[in-house]
Structures are given as C-alpha cells and as structure tokens.
Coordinates of N, CA and C in Angstrom, one line a residue:
X1 N -90.0 127.6 134.2 CA -90.7 128.8 134.3 C -90.9 129.2 135.8
X2 N -91.2 128.3 136.6 CA -91.3 128.6 138.1 C -90.0 129.0 138.6
X3 N -89.0 128.2 138.4 CA -87.6 128.4 138.9 C -87.1 129.8 138.4
X4 N -87.2 130.0 137.2 CA -86.7 131.3 136.6 C -87.5 132.5 137.2
X5 N -88.7 132.3 137.5 CA -89.5 133.4 138.1 C -89.2 133.8 139.5
X6 N -88.8 132.8 140.3 CA -88.5 133.0 141.7 C -87.0 133.1 142.1
X7 N -86.2 132.9 141.1 CA -84.7 133.0 141.3 C -84.1 133.9 140.2
X8 N -82.8 134.0 140.3 CA -82.1 134.7 139.3 C -81.4 133.7 138.3
X9 N -81.9 132.5 138.4 CA -81.4 131.4 137.5 C -82.1 131.4 136.2
X10 N -81.5 130.8 135.2 CA -82.1 130.6 133.9 C -82.1 129.2 133.5
X11 N -83.1 128.4 134.0 CA -83.2 127.0 133.7 C -84.0 126.8 132.5
X12 N -83.4 126.1 131.5 CA -84.1 125.9 130.2 C -85.2 124.8 130.3
X13 N -86.1 124.8 129.4 CA -87.1 123.8 129.3 C -86.5 122.4 129.2
X14 N -85.5 122.3 128.4 CA -84.8 121.0 128.3 C -84.2 120.5 129.6
X15 N -83.6 121.5 130.3 CA -83.0 121.1 131.6 C -84.1 120.6 132.6
X16 N -85.3 121.3 132.6 CA -86.4 120.9 133.5 C -87.0 119.6 133.0
X17 N -87.0 119.3 131.7 CA -87.5 118.0 131.3 C -86.6 116.9 131.8
X18 N -85.3 117.1 131.7 CA -84.4 116.1 132.2 C -84.5 116.0 133.7
X19 N -84.7 117.1 134.4 CA -84.8 117.1 135.8 C -86.1 116.2 136.2
X20 N -87.2 116.5 135.5 CA -88.4 115.7 135.8 C -88.3 114.2 135.5
X21 N -87.6 113.9 134.5 CA -87.3 112.5 134.2 C -86.4 111.9 135.2
X22 N -85.4 112.6 135.6 CA -84.4 112.0 136.6 C -85.0 111.8 137.9
X23 N -86.0 112.6 138.4 CA -86.6 112.4 139.7 C -87.8 111.5 139.6
X24 N -88.2 111.0 138.5 CA -89.3 110.1 138.3 C -90.7 110.8 138.3
X25 N -90.7 112.1 137.9 CA -91.9 112.8 137.8 C -92.7 112.6 136.5
X26 N -92.0 112.0 135.5 CA -92.6 111.7 134.2 C -93.2 110.3 134.3
X27 N -94.5 110.2 134.2 CA -95.1 108.9 134.3 C -96.0 108.6 133.0
X28 N -96.5 107.4 132.9 CA -97.2 107.1 131.6 C -98.4 108.0 131.4
X29 N -99.0 108.5 132.4 CA -100.1 109.4 132.2 C -99.8 110.9 132.1
X30 N -98.5 111.2 132.1 CA -98.1 112.6 132.0 C -97.0 112.9 133.0
X31 N -97.3 114.0 133.8 CA -96.4 114.5 134.8 C -97.0 114.3 136.2
X32 N -96.3 113.7 137.1 CA -96.8 113.6 138.5 C -96.3 114.9 139.2
X33 N -97.3 115.8 139.4 CA -96.9 117.2 139.9 C -96.5 117.1 141.3
X34 N -96.9 116.1 142.1 CA -96.5 116.0 143.5 C -95.0 115.7 143.5
X35 N -94.6 114.8 142.7 CA -93.1 114.4 142.6 C -92.3 115.6 142.1
X36 N -92.8 116.2 141.0 CA -92.1 117.3 140.4 C -92.1 118.5 141.3
X37 N -93.2 118.9 141.9 CA -93.3 120.0 142.8 C -92.4 119.9 144.0
X38 N -92.4 118.7 144.6 CA -91.5 118.5 145.8 C -90.1 118.5 145.4
X39 N -89.7 118.0 144.2 CA -88.4 118.0 143.7 C -87.9 119.4 143.5
X40 N -88.7 120.2 142.8 CA -88.4 121.6 142.6 C -88.2 122.4 143.9
X41 N -89.1 122.2 144.8 CA -89.1 122.9 146.1 C -87.8 122.5 146.9
X42 N -87.4 121.2 146.8 CA -86.3 120.7 147.5 C -85.0 121.3 146.9
X43 N -84.8 121.2 145.7 CA -83.6 121.6 145.0 C -83.4 123.1 145.0
X44 N -84.5 123.8 144.8 CA -84.4 125.3 144.7 C -84.8 126.0 145.9
X45 N -85.0 125.3 147.0 CA -85.3 125.9 148.3 C -86.6 126.8 148.3
X46 N -87.7 126.2 147.8 CA -89.0 126.9 147.8 C -89.9 126.2 148.8
X47 N -90.9 126.9 149.3 CA -92.0 126.3 149.9 C -93.0 125.9 148.9
X48 N -93.6 124.8 149.1 CA -94.7 124.3 148.1 C -95.9 124.1 148.9
X49 N -97.0 124.5 148.3 CA -98.4 124.3 148.9 C -99.3 123.8 147.8
X50 N -100.2 122.9 148.2 CA -101.2 122.4 147.2 C -102.5 122.8 147.7
X51 N -103.4 123.2 146.8 CA -104.8 123.6 147.3 C -105.7 123.4 146.1
X52 N -107.0 123.3 146.4 CA -108.1 123.4 145.5 C -108.9 124.7 145.6
X53 N -108.4 125.6 146.5 CA -109.1 126.8 146.8 C -108.6 128.0 145.9
X54 N -109.4 128.5 145.0 CA -109.0 129.6 144.1 C -108.6 130.8 144.9
X55 N -109.2 131.1 146.1 CA -108.9 132.2 146.9 C -107.5 132.1 147.5
X56 N -107.1 130.9 147.9 CA -105.8 130.7 148.4 C -104.8 130.9 147.3
X57 N -105.1 130.5 146.0 CA -104.2 130.7 144.9 C -104.1 132.2 144.6
X58 N -105.2 132.9 144.6 CA -105.1 134.4 144.3 C -104.4 135.1 145.4
X59 N -104.6 134.8 146.6 CA -103.8 135.5 147.7 C -102.3 135.2 147.6
X60 N -102.0 134.0 147.3 CA -100.5 133.7 147.1 C -99.9 134.4 146.0
X61 N -100.6 134.5 144.8 CA -100.1 135.2 143.7 C -100.0 136.7 144.0
X62 N -100.9 137.2 144.7 CA -100.8 138.7 145.1 C -99.6 138.9 146.0
X63 N -99.1 137.9 146.7 CA -98.0 138.0 147.6 C -96.7 137.5 147.0
X64 N -96.6 137.4 145.7 CA -95.4 137.1 145.0 C -95.1 135.6 144.7
X65 N -96.1 134.7 144.9 CA -95.9 133.3 144.6 C -96.0 133.1 143.1
X66 N -95.6 132.0 142.6 CA -95.8 131.5 141.3 C -96.5 130.1 141.5
X67 N -97.4 129.8 140.6 CA -98.1 128.5 140.8 C -98.3 127.7 139.5
X68 N -98.5 126.5 139.6 CA -98.8 125.6 138.5 C -100.3 125.2 138.6
X69 N -101.0 125.5 137.6 CA -102.4 125.2 137.5 C -102.6 123.9 136.7
X70 N -103.4 123.0 137.3 CA -103.6 121.7 136.7 C -105.1 121.7 136.1
X71 N -105.2 122.0 134.8 CA -106.5 122.1 134.2 C -106.9 120.7 133.6
X72 N -108.2 120.4 133.6 CA -108.6 119.1 133.2 C -109.1 118.8 131.8
X73 N -109.3 119.9 131.0 CA -109.7 119.7 129.7 C -111.2 119.2 129.5
X74 N -111.5 118.6 128.4 CA -112.8 118.2 128.1 C -113.3 117.1 129.0
X75 N -114.6 117.1 129.3 CA -115.3 116.1 130.0 C -116.8 116.1 129.7
X76 N -117.5 115.2 130.1 CA -118.9 115.1 129.8 C -119.6 116.5 130.1
X77 N -120.2 117.1 129.1 CA -120.9 118.3 129.3 C -120.1 119.6 129.4
X78 N -118.8 119.4 129.2 CA -117.9 120.6 129.3 C -116.7 120.5 128.3
X79 N -116.5 121.6 127.7 CA -115.4 121.7 126.7 C -114.3 122.5 127.4
X80 N -113.1 122.0 127.5 CA -112.0 122.6 128.1 C -111.6 123.9 127.5
X81 N -111.3 124.9 128.3 CA -111.0 126.3 127.9 C -109.5 126.3 127.5
X82 N -108.6 125.7 128.3 CA -107.2 125.8 128.1 C -106.6 124.6 127.4
X83 N -107.3 123.5 127.4 CA -106.8 122.3 126.8 C -108.0 121.3 126.5
X84 N -107.8 120.4 125.5 CA -108.8 119.4 125.3 C -108.6 118.2 126.3
X85 N -107.3 118.0 126.7 CA -107.0 117.0 127.7 C -106.3 117.7 128.9
X86 N -105.8 117.0 129.8 CA -105.1 117.5 131.0 C -103.9 118.4 130.5
X87 N -103.6 119.4 131.3 CA -102.5 120.3 130.9 C -102.1 121.2 132.1
X88 N -100.9 121.7 132.1 CA -100.5 122.6 133.2 C -100.2 124.0 132.6
X89 N -100.6 125.0 133.4 CA -100.4 126.4 133.1 C -99.5 127.0 134.2
X90 N -98.8 128.0 134.0 CA -98.1 128.7 135.0 C -98.8 130.0 135.3
X91 N -99.1 130.2 136.6 CA -99.7 131.5 137.0 C -98.7 132.4 137.7
X92 N -98.7 133.6 137.2 CA -97.7 134.6 137.7 C -98.3 135.7 138.6
X93 N -99.6 135.9 138.5 CA -100.1 137.0 139.3 C -101.6 137.2 139.1
X94 N -102.2 138.2 139.8 CA -103.6 138.5 139.7 C -103.6 140.0 139.4
X95 N -104.4 140.4 138.5 CA -104.4 141.8 138.1 C -105.1 142.7 139.2
X96 N -105.0 143.9 139.0 CA -105.6 144.9 140.0 C -107.0 144.6 140.3
X97 N -107.8 144.0 139.4 CA -109.2 143.8 139.7 C -109.3 142.6 140.7
X98 N -108.2 142.0 141.0 CA -108.2 140.9 142.0 C -109.0 139.7 141.6
X99 N -109.3 139.6 140.3 CA -110.0 138.4 139.8 C -109.4 137.8 138.5
X100 N -108.7 138.6 137.8 CA -108.1 138.1 136.5 C -106.7 137.6 136.8
X101 N -106.5 136.3 136.4 CA -105.2 135.7 136.6 C -104.3 135.8 135.4
X102 N -103.1 136.1 135.6 CA -102.0 136.2 134.5 C -101.3 134.9 134.5
X103 N -101.3 134.3 133.3 CA -100.7 133.0 133.2 C -99.8 132.9 131.9
X104 N -99.0 131.8 131.8 CA -98.3 131.4 130.6 C -98.7 130.0 130.3
X105 N -98.9 129.7 129.0 CA -99.2 128.4 128.6 C -98.0 127.7 127.9
X106 N -97.4 126.7 128.5 CA -96.2 126.2 127.9 C -96.5 125.5 126.5
X107 N -97.7 125.2 126.2 CA -98.1 124.6 124.9 C -98.9 125.6 124.1
X108 N -98.5 126.9 124.1 CA -99.1 127.9 123.3 C -98.8 127.7 121.9
X109 N -99.7 127.9 121.0 CA -99.5 127.9 119.6 C -100.4 128.9 118.9
X110 N -100.1 129.3 117.8 CA -100.9 130.3 117.1 C -102.3 129.8 116.9
X111 N -103.3 130.6 117.3 CA -104.7 130.2 117.1 C -105.3 129.3 118.2
X112 N -104.5 128.9 119.2 CA -105.0 128.0 120.2 C -106.3 128.6 120.9
X113 N -106.3 129.8 121.2 CA -107.4 130.4 121.9 C -108.4 131.1 121.0
X114 N -108.4 130.8 119.7 CA -109.4 131.4 118.8 C -110.7 130.7 118.7
X115 N -110.8 129.4 119.2 CA -112.0 128.7 119.1 C -113.1 129.3 120.0
X116 N -114.3 129.2 119.7 CA -115.4 129.9 120.4 C -115.4 129.5 121.9
X117 N -115.1 128.3 122.2 CA -115.2 127.8 123.6 C -114.0 128.3 124.4
X118 N -113.0 128.9 123.7 CA -111.9 129.5 124.4 C -111.8 131.0 124.4
X119 N -112.9 131.6 124.1 CA -113.0 133.1 124.1 C -112.9 133.7 125.4
X120 N -113.0 133.0 126.5 CA -112.9 133.5 127.9 C -111.4 133.9 128.2
X121 N -110.5 133.6 127.3 CA -109.1 133.8 127.5 C -108.6 135.0 126.6
X122 N -107.9 135.9 127.2 CA -107.3 137.0 126.5 C -105.8 136.7 126.3
X123 N -105.3 136.8 125.1 CA -103.9 136.5 124.8 C -103.2 137.8 124.5
X124 N -102.1 138.1 125.2 CA -101.3 139.3 125.0 C -99.9 138.8 124.9
X125 N -99.3 138.8 123.7 CA -98.0 138.3 123.5 C -97.9 136.8 123.9
X126 N -97.0 136.6 124.9 CA -96.8 135.2 125.4 C -97.7 134.9 126.6
X127 N -98.4 135.9 127.0 CA -99.2 135.7 128.3 C -100.7 135.5 127.9
X128 N -101.4 134.9 128.9 CA -102.8 134.7 128.8 C -103.5 135.2 130.1
X129 N -104.7 135.7 129.9 CA -105.4 136.2 131.1 C -106.8 135.6 131.1
X130 N -107.3 135.2 132.3 CA -108.7 134.7 132.4 C -109.2 135.0 133.8
X131 N -110.5 135.1 133.9 CA -111.1 135.3 135.2 C -110.9 134.1 136.0
X132 N -110.8 134.3 137.3 CA -110.5 133.2 138.2 C -111.6 132.1 138.2
X133 N -112.8 132.5 138.0 CA -113.9 131.5 137.9 C -113.7 130.6 136.7
X134 N -113.2 131.1 135.6 CA -112.9 130.3 134.4 C -111.8 129.3 134.7
X135 N -110.7 129.8 135.3 CA -109.6 128.9 135.7 C -110.1 127.8 136.6
X136 N -110.8 128.2 137.7 CA -111.3 127.3 138.7 C -112.2 126.2 138.1
X137 N -113.1 126.6 137.2 CA -114.0 125.6 136.6 C -113.2 124.7 135.7
X138 N -112.2 125.2 135.0 CA -111.4 124.3 134.1 C -110.6 123.3 134.9
X139 N -110.3 123.7 136.1 CA -109.4 122.8 136.9 C -110.3 122.0 137.9
X140 N -111.6 122.1 137.9 CA -112.5 121.5 138.9 C -112.4 120.0 139.0
X141 N -112.0 119.3 137.9 CA -111.9 117.9 138.0 C -110.5 117.4 138.3
X142 N -109.6 118.3 138.9 CA -108.3 117.9 139.2 C -108.1 118.1 140.7
X143 N -107.2 117.3 141.3 CA -106.9 117.3 142.7 C -105.4 117.0 142.9
X144 N -104.6 117.9 143.3 CA -104.9 119.3 143.6 C -105.0 120.1 142.3
X145 N -105.7 121.2 142.4 CA -105.8 122.1 141.2 C -104.6 123.0 141.1
X146 N -104.1 123.4 142.2 CA -103.0 124.4 142.2 C -101.8 124.0 143.1
X147 N -100.6 124.1 142.5 CA -99.4 123.9 143.3 C -98.7 125.2 143.3
X148 N -98.5 125.7 144.5 CA -98.0 127.1 144.7 C -96.6 127.0 145.3
X149 N -95.7 127.9 144.7 CA -94.3 127.9 145.1 C -94.0 129.3 145.6
X150 N -93.4 129.4 146.7 CA -92.9 130.7 147.3 C -91.4 130.5 147.7
X151 N -90.7 131.6 147.7 CA -89.4 131.6 148.2 C -89.4 131.4 149.7
X152 N -88.4 130.6 150.2 CA -88.3 130.4 151.6 C -87.7 131.7 152.2
X153 N -88.3 132.1 153.3 CA -87.8 133.3 154.0 C -86.5 133.0 154.8
X154 N -85.5 133.8 154.6 CA -84.3 133.6 155.3 C -84.4 134.2 156.7
X155 N -83.9 133.6 157.7 CA -83.9 134.1 159.0 C -82.6 134.8 159.3

C-alpha cells in the first residue's frame, strides 16, 4: 500500500508479504516495522522517519507522505478502536479540517467498525476516517507510533 501510493508500481500484498519474510521483518510477535520500514525505504528509495508525535504525522501527511500507524489494541482500562490486539493501519492524508486522518485498514472486514467502542471511526468504502486524537490514543502504547515514508527528492 505504501509503495503503490508513492510510486507508479503495483506491488501486490503477496509480494510484500514475501518481501517482509525475505528481509526478516516477520517475527514471532508479528511484524518488525523497523526492519520492514528500512527495507522498503532502501529498495524503493524513500525517506523513512519514525515519530510518536501526532503533529509530525499530520504535517507529513499534508505534504504528501504516506505512513504506517502502529495501534496497540486493548489494554487495562481501554478498548482498542482499530483492533483488539496490535495492528498496522496505512495513513494517506489529513482532511481539510487538519484533524481527521484518512486511513486504510489492511484487515478490514464487514462490520469491524460497528461495535460501540469503534464508533469514533467513519467507514467510506475501503477507507476509514478518525480524529487524530483517537488515532494517537489508540497508538499511545506503541513506540514508535508512526513510520512515515516520503519520496526522496532528486537533485
């Protein structure tokens, strides 16, 4: 999703799964986003930045970046909005209100966001929208929360 958004390539999910496995990004606990992010950046010639700052994420998205959001799911006293466990979302932009984040959920299924604790998410086709505060709170137990990709500027 990241590669396809920042290039004119059409890399399939299966190709990216194989890529992640080949570079050692798939680990027993899931996906090591540092390994995967660095691998993607290296092969596809992107800049990669990691941050926990929602304002850095929003600014990057406003300037054409694509990001992977690492949400944490359920924890003591909190019910995950995007997932019951850890999960990654793809962020594509910020709406004109400069607060609502446009995302895609690679594990979207019919009814996923219909539960009462997930009502902060708006679903439109294959995309989801949520306020940046909702996204940031859901990712607050992750480090880094956001992996941001931008095209390298050619000199």
